[in-house]
């Protein structure tokens, strides 16, 4: 991993205007970030790791509002939807202080792809945090001349394996020859890796010589949200459709999620369906919730289940960032029965990129996607 500059910027936590109808107050934790993409709460600590798409990784003090750039972040290829993307912590953090990052990289021909790397976070004294012993664990194939659909959420499952979404890179075509239906490449998939980047022996396609061993699920378009259900241990994922067709899915090992042979959306700028409806096929997994063509859609981003005490009425609900719709969706979940209950933060003009819940306080942290953006915190109304 490459080097970077370290800077400490003092700040404060300021209250924003809050509607009397909201069951929460909204506070700015830190401001002035450039397209923050992902957050991770540092266990047993008051700090928050934040990625910015242009290549910065920062430690944010949740209480004081200061943020410090972490030196040693990987050198990334910033283009379109690409750059420094997700961040995840080793399941045994801080005993194993390794940080996992996903990001886009480019070759000498200007082609790009999604990569996964890890490094040790040295930040005990809080002054000059840095990543050391960085290494690239996995590079998705093939490399393409495209600036979109990199994925790329990274989540450790209850089995302590690392799950990473890889987008279809905007490859054309709506038939069975599409890259997302071709298991011989990494595009349009969810990967499953050991913490060291090797392939688990029980991955669903390790005995298939025509399939990539790292693939866990396939038939995806561009999944940009992923989280583990705190009670069932199921892996949930949010995925962008074409013209609408956005989805919430529960991942099943070895399964096909349909794109583009089965989809609830339409081709851009038309009312023409793409493929069959997933419910009409027995060879693809139907989403647990979806937005049909003509619904206006829900371009989804980061997601998490609420599992805290601060907002007891939200307990067990799924929180999902909405980009173009500019709100934080709150969904009730009963098994795989899902319904939208509320549009949080609506009317502020915020593209919601990521959301996390602090286990120590139950407060909700939200990353806004903009060139000059805040991280905000939702707390109960006083």
mmCIF file of C-alpha atoms in Angstrom:
data_model
loop_
_atom_site.group_PDB
_atom_site.id
_atom_site.type_symbol
_atom_site.label_atom_id
_atom_site.label_comp_id
_atom_site.label_asym_id
_atom_site.label_seq_id
_atom_site.Cartn_x
_atom_site.Cartn_y
_atom_site.Cartn_z
ATOM 1 C CA UNK A 1 0.000 0.000 0.000
ATOM 2 C CA UNK A 2 1.181 3.486 -0.803
ATOM 3 C CA UNK A 3 1.853 6.476 1.404
ATOM 4 C CA UNK A 4 -0.202 9.510 2.291
ATOM 5 C CA UNK A 5 -0.104 12.729 4.259
ATOM 6 C CA UNK A 6 -1.304 12.874 7.836
ATOM 7 C CA UNK A 7 -3.293 15.855 9.028
ATOM 8 C CA UNK A 8 -5.235 16.587 12.168
ATOM 9 C CA UNK A 9 -8.149 18.950 11.798
ATOM 10 C CA UNK A 10 -9.866 20.165 14.941
ATOM 11 C CA UNK A 11 -13.642 20.297 14.877
ATOM 12 C CA UNK A 12 -16.726 20.186 17.003
ATOM 13 C CA UNK A 13 -20.047 18.406 17.097
ATOM 14 C CA UNK A 14 -22.752 20.900 16.145
ATOM 15 C CA UNK A 15 -26.492 20.480 16.216
ATOM 16 C CA UNK A 16 -28.359 20.912 12.950
ATOM 17 C CA UNK A 17 -31.906 22.138 12.540
ATOM 18 C CA UNK A 18 -34.221 19.273 13.448
ATOM 19 C CA UNK A 19 -37.894 18.958 12.668
ATOM 20 C CA UNK A 20 -40.205 18.686 15.665
ATOM 21 C CA UNK A 21 -41.756 15.709 13.898
ATOM 22 C CA UNK A 22 -38.473 13.769 13.922
ATOM 23 C CA UNK A 23 -37.952 11.299 16.768
ATOM 24 C CA UNK A 24 -34.285 12.218 16.752
ATOM 25 C CA UNK A 25 -31.841 15.104 16.781
ATOM 26 C CA UNK A 26 -29.272 15.439 13.990
ATOM 27 C CA UNK A 27 -25.747 16.512 14.898
ATOM 28 C CA UNK A 28 -22.777 17.142 12.635
ATOM 29 C CA UNK A 29 -19.857 15.030 13.860
ATOM 30 C CA UNK A 30 -17.379 16.182 11.207
ATOM 31 C CA UNK A 31 -17.718 18.251 8.039
ATOM 32 C CA UNK A 32 -15.780 19.028 4.876
ATOM 33 C CA UNK A 33 -15.224 15.445 3.678
ATOM 34 C CA UNK A 34 -14.906 14.619 -0.029
ATOM 35 C CA UNK A 35 -17.419 11.916 -0.941
ATOM 36 C CA UNK A 36 -17.195 9.763 2.217
ATOM 37 C CA UNK A 37 -17.976 6.206 1.157
ATOM 38 C CA UNK A 38 -17.804 3.987 4.216
ATOM 39 C CA UNK A 39 -17.525 3.987 8.009
ATOM 40 C CA UNK A 40 -16.434 1.463 10.623
ATOM 41 C CA UNK A 41 -16.787 1.907 14.380
ATOM 42 C CA UNK A 42 -13.494 1.155 16.155
ATOM 43 C CA UNK A 43 -14.373 -1.323 18.963
ATOM 44 C CA UNK A 44 -13.886 -0.095 22.514
ATOM 45 C CA UNK A 45 -12.949 3.331 21.204
ATOM 46 C CA UNK A 46 -14.584 6.688 20.579
ATOM 47 C CA UNK A 47 -13.267 6.796 17.026
ATOM 48 C CA UNK A 48 -14.715 6.044 13.629
ATOM 49 C CA UNK A 49 -12.788 4.996 10.517
ATOM 50 C CA UNK A 50 -14.018 6.812 7.401
ATOM 51 C CA UNK A 51 -13.015 6.369 3.761
ATOM 52 C CA UNK A 52 -13.241 9.176 1.226
ATOM 53 C CA UNK A 53 -13.547 8.142 -2.398
ATOM 54 C CA UNK A 54 -10.632 10.315 -3.521
ATOM 55 C CA UNK A 55 -8.260 8.153 -1.464
ATOM 56 C CA UNK A 56 -8.197 9.360 2.147
ATOM 57 C CA UNK A 57 -8.728 7.171 5.194
ATOM 58 C CA UNK A 58 -9.390 9.088 8.426
ATOM 59 C CA UNK A 59 -9.941 8.433 12.099
ATOM 60 C CA UNK A 60 -12.803 10.594 13.381
ATOM 61 C CA UNK A 61 -13.276 11.330 17.076
ATOM 62 C CA UNK A 62 -17.000 10.751 17.582
ATOM 63 C CA UNK A 63 -17.031 12.851 20.744
ATOM 64 C CA UNK A 64 -14.813 15.807 19.865
ATOM 65 C CA UNK A 65 -15.304 15.977 16.119
ATOM 66 C CA UNK A 66 -11.607 16.074 15.190
ATOM 67 C CA UNK A 67 -10.359 13.896 12.380
ATOM 68 C CA UNK A 68 -6.893 12.657 11.568
ATOM 69 C CA UNK A 69 -5.770 11.268 8.233
ATOM 70 C CA UNK A 70 -4.291 7.780 8.410
ATOM 71 C CA UNK A 71 -0.988 7.487 6.577
ATOM 72 C CA UNK A 72 -0.291 4.495 4.345
ATOM 73 C CA UNK A 73 -3.676 4.136 2.626
ATOM 74 C CA UNK A 74 -3.482 2.323 -0.729
ATOM 75 C CA UNK A 75 -2.879 4.241 -3.936
ATOM 76 C CA UNK A 76 -6.240 4.132 -5.690
ATOM 77 C CA UNK A 77 -7.576 4.925 -9.156
ATOM 78 C CA UNK A 78 -10.140 7.695 -8.768
ATOM 79 C CA UNK A 79 -12.537 7.614 -11.700
ATOM 80 C CA UNK A 80 -16.334 7.838 -11.936
ATOM 81 C CA UNK A 81 -17.646 5.581 -9.204
ATOM 82 C CA UNK A 82 -14.157 4.331 -8.350
ATOM 83 C CA UNK A 83 -11.666 5.263 -5.661
ATOM 84 C CA UNK A 84 -11.231 4.264 -2.026
ATOM 85 C CA UNK A 85 -14.443 2.446 -1.153
ATOM 86 C CA UNK A 86 -15.270 0.190 1.789
ATOM 87 C CA UNK A 87 -13.545 -0.423 5.106
ATOM 88 C CA UNK A 88 -13.962 -3.379 7.469
ATOM 89 C CA UNK A 89 -12.143 -4.471 10.621
ATOM 90 C CA UNK A 90 -10.830 -7.953 11.388
ATOM 91 C CA UNK A 91 -13.358 -9.850 13.573
ATOM 92 C CA UNK A 92 -10.779 -10.026 16.396
ATOM 93 C CA UNK A 93 -9.951 -6.308 16.302
ATOM 94 C CA UNK A 94 -8.178 -4.851 18.285
ATOM 95 C CA UNK A 95 -6.365 -8.083 19.229
ATOM 96 C CA UNK A 96 -5.796 -8.425 15.485
ATOM 97 C CA UNK A 97 -5.587 -4.763 14.418
ATOM 98 C CA UNK A 98 -5.911 -5.320 10.687
ATOM 99 C CA UNK A 99 -8.084 -3.140 8.480
ATOM 100 C CA UNK A 100 -9.557 -4.344 5.185
ATOM 101 C CA UNK A 101 -10.158 -1.916 2.332
ATOM 102 C CA UNK A 102 -11.751 -2.204 -1.092
ATOM 103 C CA UNK A 103 -10.787 0.179 -3.856
ATOM 104 C CA UNK A 104 -10.347 0.592 -7.599
ATOM 105 C CA UNK A 105 -6.959 0.241 -9.288
ATOM 106 C CA UNK A 106 -5.766 0.728 -12.868
ATOM 107 C CA UNK A 107 -3.152 -0.885 -15.100
ATOM 108 C CA UNK A 108 -0.826 0.741 -17.631
ATOM 109 C CA UNK A 109 -3.485 0.429 -20.338
ATOM 110 C CA UNK A 110 -5.968 2.531 -18.357
ATOM 111 C CA UNK A 111 -8.149 -0.466 -17.532
ATOM 112 C CA UNK A 112 -9.469 -0.735 -13.987
ATOM 113 C CA UNK A 113 -10.891 -3.205 -11.526
ATOM 114 C CA UNK A 114 -11.876 -3.764 -7.891
ATOM 115 C CA UNK A 115 -9.206 -4.817 -5.392
ATOM 116 C CA UNK A 116 -9.178 -5.918 -1.754
ATOM 117 C CA UNK A 117 -6.279 -5.110 0.561
ATOM 118 C CA UNK A 118 -5.436 -5.249 4.240
ATOM 119 C CA UNK A 119 -2.986 -3.557 6.576
ATOM 120 C CA UNK A 120 -2.250 -3.207 10.269
ATOM 121 C CA UNK A 121 -3.688 -0.068 11.899
ATOM 122 C CA UNK A 122 -1.158 1.592 14.198
ATOM 123 C CA UNK A 123 -3.197 4.173 16.100
ATOM 124 C CA UNK A 124 -2.785 3.539 19.819
ATOM 125 C CA UNK A 125 -1.304 6.944 20.676
ATOM 126 C CA UNK A 126 -3.797 8.792 18.465
ATOM 127 C CA UNK A 127 -1.202 11.255 17.112
ATOM 128 C CA UNK A 128 0.097 9.903 13.818
ATOM 129 C CA UNK A 129 -2.032 6.904 12.858
ATOM 130 C CA UNK A 130 -0.783 4.806 9.980
ATOM 131 C CA UNK A 131 -1.338 1.593 8.085
ATOM 132 C CA UNK A 132 1.636 -0.773 8.046
ATOM 133 C CA UNK A 133 2.386 -4.165 6.469
ATOM 134 C CA UNK A 134 -0.097 -3.450 3.684
ATOM 135 C CA UNK A 135 -0.791 -6.111 1.089
ATOM 136 C CA UNK A 136 -3.227 -6.654 -1.768
ATOM 137 C CA UNK A 137 -5.269 -9.791 -1.131
ATOM 138 C CA UNK A 138 -7.459 -10.120 -4.210
ATOM 139 C CA UNK A 139 -7.851 -8.424 -7.589
ATOM 140 C CA UNK A 140 -11.059 -8.994 -9.548
ATOM 141 C CA UNK A 141 -10.771 -10.177 -13.145
ATOM 142 C CA UNK A 142 -11.091 -9.023 -15.858
ATOM 143 C CA UNK A 143 -9.792 -5.469 -16.003
ATOM 144 C CA UNK A 144 -12.009 -3.227 -18.136
ATOM 145 C CA UNK A 145 -12.105 0.263 -19.630
ATOM 146 C CA UNK A 146 -15.044 1.381 -17.479
ATOM 147 C CA UNK A 147 -15.530 3.908 -14.686
ATOM 148 C CA UNK A 148 -18.600 2.355 -13.088
ATOM 149 C CA UNK A 149 -20.050 -0.523 -11.072
ATOM 150 C CA UNK A 150 -17.051 -1.488 -8.934
ATOM 151 C CA UNK A 151 -19.290 -2.716 -6.085
ATOM 152 C CA UNK A 152 -17.888 -2.815 -3.455
ATOM 153 C CA UNK A 153 -18.975 -3.605 0.092
ATOM 154 C CA UNK A 154 -16.857 -5.795 2.361
ATOM 155 C CA UNK A 155 -18.323 -7.536 5.415
ATOM 156 C CA UNK A 156 -17.071 -10.267 7.717
ATOM 157 C CA UNK A 157 -19.735 -12.933 8.114
ATOM 158 C CA UNK A 158 -20.513 -14.923 11.258
ATOM 159 C CA UNK A 159 -18.097 -17.554 9.894
ATOM 160 C CA UNK A 160 -15.269 -14.969 10.044
ATOM 161 C CA UNK A 161 -14.922 -15.070 6.235
ATOM 162 C CA UNK A 162 -14.721 -11.847 4.242
ATOM 163 C CA UNK A 163 -17.548 -11.240 1.752
ATOM 164 C CA UNK A 164 -16.939 -8.660 -0.987
ATOM 165 C CA UNK A 165 -19.338 -7.460 -3.676
ATOM 166 C CA UNK A 166 -18.005 -6.808 -7.195
ATOM 167 C CA UNK A 167 -20.126 -4.947 -9.750
ATOM 168 C CA UNK A 168 -20.681 -5.870 -13.395
ATOM 169 C CA UNK A 169 -18.630 -2.851 -14.548
ATOM 170 C CA UNK A 170 -21.568 -1.665 -16.707
ATOM 171 C CA UNK A 171 -21.041 -4.404 -19.252
ATOM 172 C CA UNK A 172 -23.644 -4.297 -22.031
ATOM 173 C CA UNK A 173 -26.201 -6.912 -23.025
ATOM 174 C CA UNK A 174 -29.257 -8.416 -21.388
ATOM 175 C CA UNK A 175 -28.794 -12.101 -22.196
ATOM 176 C CA UNK A 176 -27.264 -15.242 -20.709
ATOM 177 C CA UNK A 177 -23.847 -14.316 -22.173
ATOM 178 C CA UNK A 178 -23.568 -11.336 -19.822
ATOM 179 C CA UNK A 179 -20.535 -11.304 -17.480
ATOM 180 C CA UNK A 180 -22.765 -11.559 -14.406
ATOM 181 C CA UNK A 181 -24.025 -14.940 -15.637
ATOM 182 C CA UNK A 182 -20.510 -16.161 -16.468
ATOM 183 C CA UNK A 183 -18.931 -17.795 -13.419
ATOM 184 C CA UNK A 184 -15.498 -17.857 -15.092
ATOM 185 C CA UNK A 185 -14.966 -14.195 -14.082
ATOM 186 C CA UNK A 186 -15.397 -12.140 -10.912
ATOM 187 C CA UNK A 187 -17.812 -9.526 -12.269
ATOM 188 C CA UNK A 188 -21.339 -9.292 -10.872
ATOM 189 C CA UNK A 189 -20.522 -11.526 -7.916
ATOM 190 C CA UNK A 190 -20.121 -11.720 -4.179
ATOM 191 C CA UNK A 191 -16.707 -13.137 -3.288
ATOM 192 C CA UNK A 192 -15.942 -15.168 -0.155
ATOM 193 C CA UNK A 193 -12.378 -15.062 1.148
ATOM 194 C CA UNK A 194 -10.389 -16.157 4.156
ATOM 195 C CA UNK A 195 -8.994 -13.225 6.191
ATOM 196 C CA UNK A 196 -5.611 -13.798 4.497
ATOM 197 C CA UNK A 197 -7.168 -13.611 1.032
ATOM 198 C CA UNK A 198 -7.046 -17.324 0.304
ATOM 199 C CA UNK A 199 -10.088 -19.307 -0.860
ATOM 200 C CA UNK A 200 -12.162 -21.235 1.705
ATOM 201 C CA UNK A 201 -12.282 -24.953 0.972
ATOM 202 C CA UNK A 202 -16.076 -24.999 1.278
ATOM 203 C CA UNK A 203 -16.817 -22.248 -1.258
ATOM 204 C CA UNK A 204 -19.655 -23.396 -3.543
ATOM 205 C CA UNK A 205 -17.672 -23.573 -6.805
ATOM 206 C CA UNK A 206 -14.227 -24.801 -5.717
ATOM 207 C CA UNK A 207 -14.807 -28.127 -7.495
ATOM 208 C CA UNK A 208 -16.100 -26.517 -10.698
ATOM 209 C CA UNK A 209 -13.209 -26.072 -13.140
ATOM 210 C CA UNK A 210 -15.298 -23.585 -15.157
ATOM 211 C CA UNK A 211 -15.952 -21.250 -12.224
ATOM 212 C CA UNK A 212 -13.847 -18.848 -10.147
ATOM 213 C CA UNK A 213 -13.194 -20.468 -6.769
ATOM 214 C CA UNK A 214 -13.800 -17.229 -4.836
ATOM 215 C CA UNK A 215 -17.408 -16.802 -6.028
ATOM 216 C CA UNK A 216 -20.097 -17.158 -3.361
ATOM 217 C CA UNK A 217 -23.079 -15.761 -5.335
ATOM 218 C CA UNK A 218 -23.450 -14.401 -8.867
ATOM 219 C CA UNK A 219 -25.964 -12.720 -11.171
ATOM 220 C CA UNK A 220 -25.584 -9.317 -9.498
ATOM 221 C CA UNK A 221 -25.532 -5.889 -11.159
ATOM 222 C CA UNK A 222 -23.946 -3.547 -8.606
ATOM 223 C CA UNK A 223 -24.353 -4.332 -4.905
ATOM 224 C CA UNK A 224 -23.313 -1.383 -2.738
ATOM 225 C CA UNK A 225 -24.731 -2.412 0.633
ATOM 226 C CA UNK A 226 -24.171 -5.519 2.745
ATOM 227 C CA UNK A 227 -24.743 -6.414 6.386
ATOM 228 C CA UNK A 228 -25.295 -9.382 8.704
ATOM 229 C CA UNK A 229 -28.660 -9.922 10.388
ATOM 230 C CA UNK A 230 -27.882 -9.835 14.146
ATOM 231 C CA UNK A 231 -30.313 -12.638 15.012
ATOM 232 C CA UNK A 232 -30.329 -14.996 12.012
ATOM 233 C CA UNK A 233 -26.711 -14.461 10.862
ATOM 234 C CA UNK A 234 -28.003 -14.139 7.292
ATOM 235 C CA UNK A 235 -26.064 -11.938 4.908
ATOM 236 C CA UNK A 236 -28.276 -9.199 3.437
ATOM 237 C CA UNK A 237 -27.343 -7.147 0.399
ATOM 238 C CA UNK A 238 -28.705 -4.090 -1.422
ATOM 239 C CA UNK A 239 -28.326 -3.919 -5.199
ATOM 240 C CA UNK A 240 -28.814 -1.268 -7.869
ATOM 241 C CA UNK A 241 -31.203 -2.095 -10.681
ATOM 242 C CA UNK A 242 -31.279 -0.547 -14.147
ATOM 243 C CA UNK A 243 -34.374 1.661 -14.640
ATOM 244 C CA UNK A 244 -35.654 0.963 -11.124
ATOM 245 C CA UNK A 245 -35.410 -2.769 -10.332
ATOM 246 C CA UNK A 246 -33.430 -2.045 -7.149
ATOM 247 C CA UNK A 247 -33.348 -4.994 -4.750
ATOM 248 C CA UNK A 248 -32.801 -6.232 -1.214
ATOM 249 C CA UNK A 249 -31.461 -9.784 -1.202
ATOM 250 C CA UNK A 250 -30.568 -12.490 1.290
ATOM 251 C CA UNK A 251 -27.499 -14.343 0.058
ATOM 252 C CA UNK A 252 -27.543 -18.121 -0.404
ATOM 253 C CA UNK A 253 -24.296 -19.932 -1.227
ATOM 254 C CA UNK A 254 -23.897 -20.755 -4.913
ATOM 255 C CA UNK A 255 -27.079 -18.976 -5.975
ATOM 256 C CA UNK A 256 -27.861 -16.908 -9.066
ATOM 257 C CA UNK A 257 -29.529 -13.523 -8.410
ATOM 258 C CA UNK A 258 -30.719 -13.114 -11.960
ATOM 259 C CA UNK A 259 -29.056 -10.086 -13.524
ATOM 260 C CA UNK A 260 -29.760 -9.561 -16.391
ATOM 261 C CA UNK A 261 -31.814 -12.615 -17.395
ATOM 262 C CA UNK A 262 -34.339 -11.977 -14.605
ATOM 263 C CA UNK A 263 -35.010 -8.484 -13.304
ATOM 264 C CA UNK A 264 -37.873 -6.282 -12.070
ATOM 265 C CA UNK A 265 -36.505 -3.151 -13.750
ATOM 266 C CA UNK A 266 -36.547 -1.851 -17.305
ATOM 267 C CA UNK A 267 -33.917 -0.691 -19.782
ATOM 268 C CA UNK A 268 -32.921 2.911 -19.131
ATOM 269 C CA UNK A 269 -35.266 5.450 -20.668
ATOM 270 C CA UNK A 270 -37.889 2.860 -21.575
ATOM 271 C CA UNK A 271 -40.682 0.786 -20.103
ATOM 272 C CA UNK A 272 -39.217 -2.346 -21.677
ATOM 273 C CA UNK A 273 -38.713 -5.155 -19.128
ATOM 274 C CA UNK A 274 -35.284 -6.775 -18.866
ATOM 275 C CA UNK A 275 -35.539 -10.552 -18.972
ATOM 276 C CA UNK A 276 -38.114 -12.487 -16.987
ATOM 277 C CA UNK A 277 -39.471 -11.591 -13.593
ATOM 278 C CA UNK A 278 -37.351 -13.454 -11.010
ATOM 279 C CA UNK A 279 -40.426 -15.030 -9.405
ATOM 280 C CA UNK A 280 -41.201 -16.740 -12.715
ATOM 281 C CA UNK A 281 -37.928 -18.689 -12.772
ATOM 282 C CA UNK A 282 -36.767 -21.498 -10.540
ATOM 283 C CA UNK A 283 -33.072 -21.026 -11.380
ATOM 284 C CA UNK A 284 -32.681 -17.597 -9.754
ATOM 285 C CA UNK A 285 -33.287 -16.262 -6.246
ATOM 286 C CA UNK A 286 -36.152 -13.796 -5.928
ATOM 287 C CA UNK A 287 -35.270 -10.625 -3.974
ATOM 288 C CA UNK A 288 -36.941 -10.260 -0.587
ATOM 289 C CA UNK A 289 -37.902 -6.695 -1.551
ATOM 290 C CA UNK A 290 -37.735 -4.830 -4.849
ATOM 291 C CA UNK A 291 -38.829 -1.715 -6.731
ATOM 292 C CA UNK A 292 -40.513 -2.468 -10.065
ATOM 293 C CA UNK A 293 -40.010 -0.433 -13.207
ATOM 294 C CA UNK A 294 -42.115 2.716 -12.937
ATOM 295 C CA UNK A 295 -41.953 2.863 -9.136
ATOM 296 C CA UNK A 296 -39.217 5.505 -9.028
ATOM 297 C CA UNK A 297 -36.797 3.004 -7.532
ATOM 298 C CA UNK A 298 -34.529 3.218 -4.502
ATOM 299 C CA UNK A 299 -30.860 3.498 -5.555
ATOM 300 C CA UNK A 300 -29.407 1.799 -2.464
ATOM 301 C CA UNK A 301 -26.079 2.204 -0.710
ATOM 302 C CA UNK A 302 -24.776 1.157 2.725
ATOM 303 C CA UNK A 303 -27.087 -0.688 5.096
ATOM 304 C CA UNK A 304 -27.246 -2.020 8.636
ATOM 305 C CA UNK A 305 -29.725 -3.534 11.064
ATOM 306 C CA UNK A 306 -30.566 -1.441 14.089
ATOM 307 C CA UNK A 307 -29.556 -3.338 17.225
ATOM 308 C CA UNK A 308 -29.339 -0.747 19.987
ATOM 309 C CA UNK A 309 -31.255 0.779 22.894
ATOM 310 C CA UNK A 310 -31.317 4.431 21.854
ATOM 311 C CA UNK A 311 -34.276 3.999 19.478
ATOM 312 C CA UNK A 312 -36.230 1.021 20.874
ATOM 313 C CA UNK A 313 -38.967 1.438 18.260
ATOM 314 C CA UNK A 314 -36.366 0.756 15.550
ATOM 315 C CA UNK A 315 -35.100 -2.477 17.110
ATOM 316 C CA UNK A 316 -34.566 -5.083 14.367
ATOM 317 C CA UNK A 317 -35.297 -2.629 11.554
ATOM 318 C CA UNK A 318 -33.098 -2.400 8.485
ATOM 319 C CA UNK A 319 -31.603 1.025 7.687
ATOM 320 C CA UNK A 320 -30.615 1.544 4.023
ATOM 321 C CA UNK A 321 -29.065 4.623 2.428
ATOM 322 C CA UNK A 322 -30.889 6.009 -0.605
ATOM 323 C CA UNK A 323 -28.703 7.954 -3.035
ATOM 324 C CA UNK A 324 -30.842 9.653 -5.707
ATOM 325 C CA UNK A 325 -33.914 9.606 -3.429
ATOM 326 C CA UNK A 326 -31.902 11.429 -0.763
ATOM 327 C CA UNK A 327 -33.105 9.824 2.445
ATOM 328 C CA UNK A 328 -32.371 7.005 4.874
ATOM 329 C CA UNK A 329 -34.924 4.229 4.480
ATOM 330 C CA UNK A 330 -36.170 2.373 7.561
ATOM 331 C CA UNK A 331 -37.618 -1.067 6.836
ATOM 332 C CA UNK A 332 -39.343 -3.517 9.148
ATOM 333 C CA UNK A 333 -38.086 -7.078 8.771
ATOM 334 C CA UNK A 334 -39.926 -10.232 9.865
ATOM 335 C CA UNK A 335 -37.998 -13.202 8.539
ATOM 336 C CA UNK A 336 -37.804 -12.258 4.866
ATOM 337 C CA UNK A 337 -40.990 -10.159 4.921
ATOM 338 C CA UNK A 338 -39.908 -6.563 4.401
ATOM 339 C CA UNK A 339 -41.869 -3.305 4.330
ATOM 340 C CA UNK A 340 -40.738 0.316 4.223
ATOM 341 C CA UNK A 341 -41.772 2.148 7.396
ATOM 342 C CA UNK A 342 -40.152 5.563 7.258
ATOM 343 C CA UNK A 343 -38.068 7.988 5.199
ATOM 344 C CA UNK A 344 -35.545 9.417 7.649
ATOM 345 C CA UNK A 345 -33.618 12.631 6.873
ATOM 346 C CA UNK A 346 -35.864 13.333 3.895
ATOM 347 C CA UNK A 347 -35.919 16.893 2.550
ATOM 348 C CA UNK A 348 -32.308 17.759 3.377
ATOM 349 C CA UNK A 349 -30.990 17.041 -0.124
ATOM 350 C CA UNK A 350 -28.540 14.417 1.190
ATOM 351 C CA UNK A 351 -27.438 11.421 -0.844
ATOM 352 C CA UNK A 352 -27.021 8.802 1.890
ATOM 353 C CA UNK A 353 -23.939 6.690 1.212
ATOM 354 C CA UNK A 354 -23.470 4.687 4.425
ATOM 355 C CA UNK A 355 -24.987 4.081 7.856
ATOM 356 C CA UNK A 356 -23.614 2.388 10.987
ATOM 357 C CA UNK A 357 -24.805 1.957 14.577
ATOM 358 C CA UNK A 358 -22.432 2.567 17.477
ATOM 359 C CA UNK A 359 -22.635 -0.488 19.773
ATOM 360 C CA UNK A 360 -21.633 1.516 22.847
ATOM 361 C CA UNK A 361 -24.333 4.194 22.538
ATOM 362 C CA UNK A 362 -26.928 2.945 20.038
ATOM 363 C CA UNK A 363 -26.570 6.225 18.110
ATOM 364 C CA UNK A 364 -26.807 6.107 14.318
ATOM 365 C CA UNK A 365 -24.040 7.566 12.150
ATOM 366 C CA UNK A 366 -24.768 8.574 8.553
ATOM 367 C CA UNK A 367 -22.320 9.449 5.763
ATOM 368 C CA UNK A 368 -23.541 11.966 3.184
ATOM 369 C CA UNK A 369 -22.187 11.585 -0.359
ATOM 370 C CA UNK A 370 -21.054 14.999 -1.616
ATOM 371 C CA UNK A 371 -17.853 16.848 -2.490
ATOM 372 C CA UNK A 372 -18.110 18.822 0.762
ATOM 373 C CA UNK A 373 -19.974 16.458 3.034
ATOM 374 C CA UNK A 374 -20.632 15.728 6.710
ATOM 375 C CA UNK A 375 -20.856 12.675 8.888
ATOM 376 C CA UNK A 376 -23.945 13.169 11.051
ATOM 377 C CA UNK A 377 -25.243 11.439 14.171
ATOM 378 C CA UNK A 378 -28.851 10.688 15.061
ATOM 379 C CA UNK A 379 -29.628 10.842 18.784
ATOM 380 C CA UNK A 380 -32.934 10.991 20.700
ATOM 381 C CA UNK A 381 -34.789 14.279 20.891
ATOM 382 C CA UNK A 382 -34.301 15.861 24.318
#
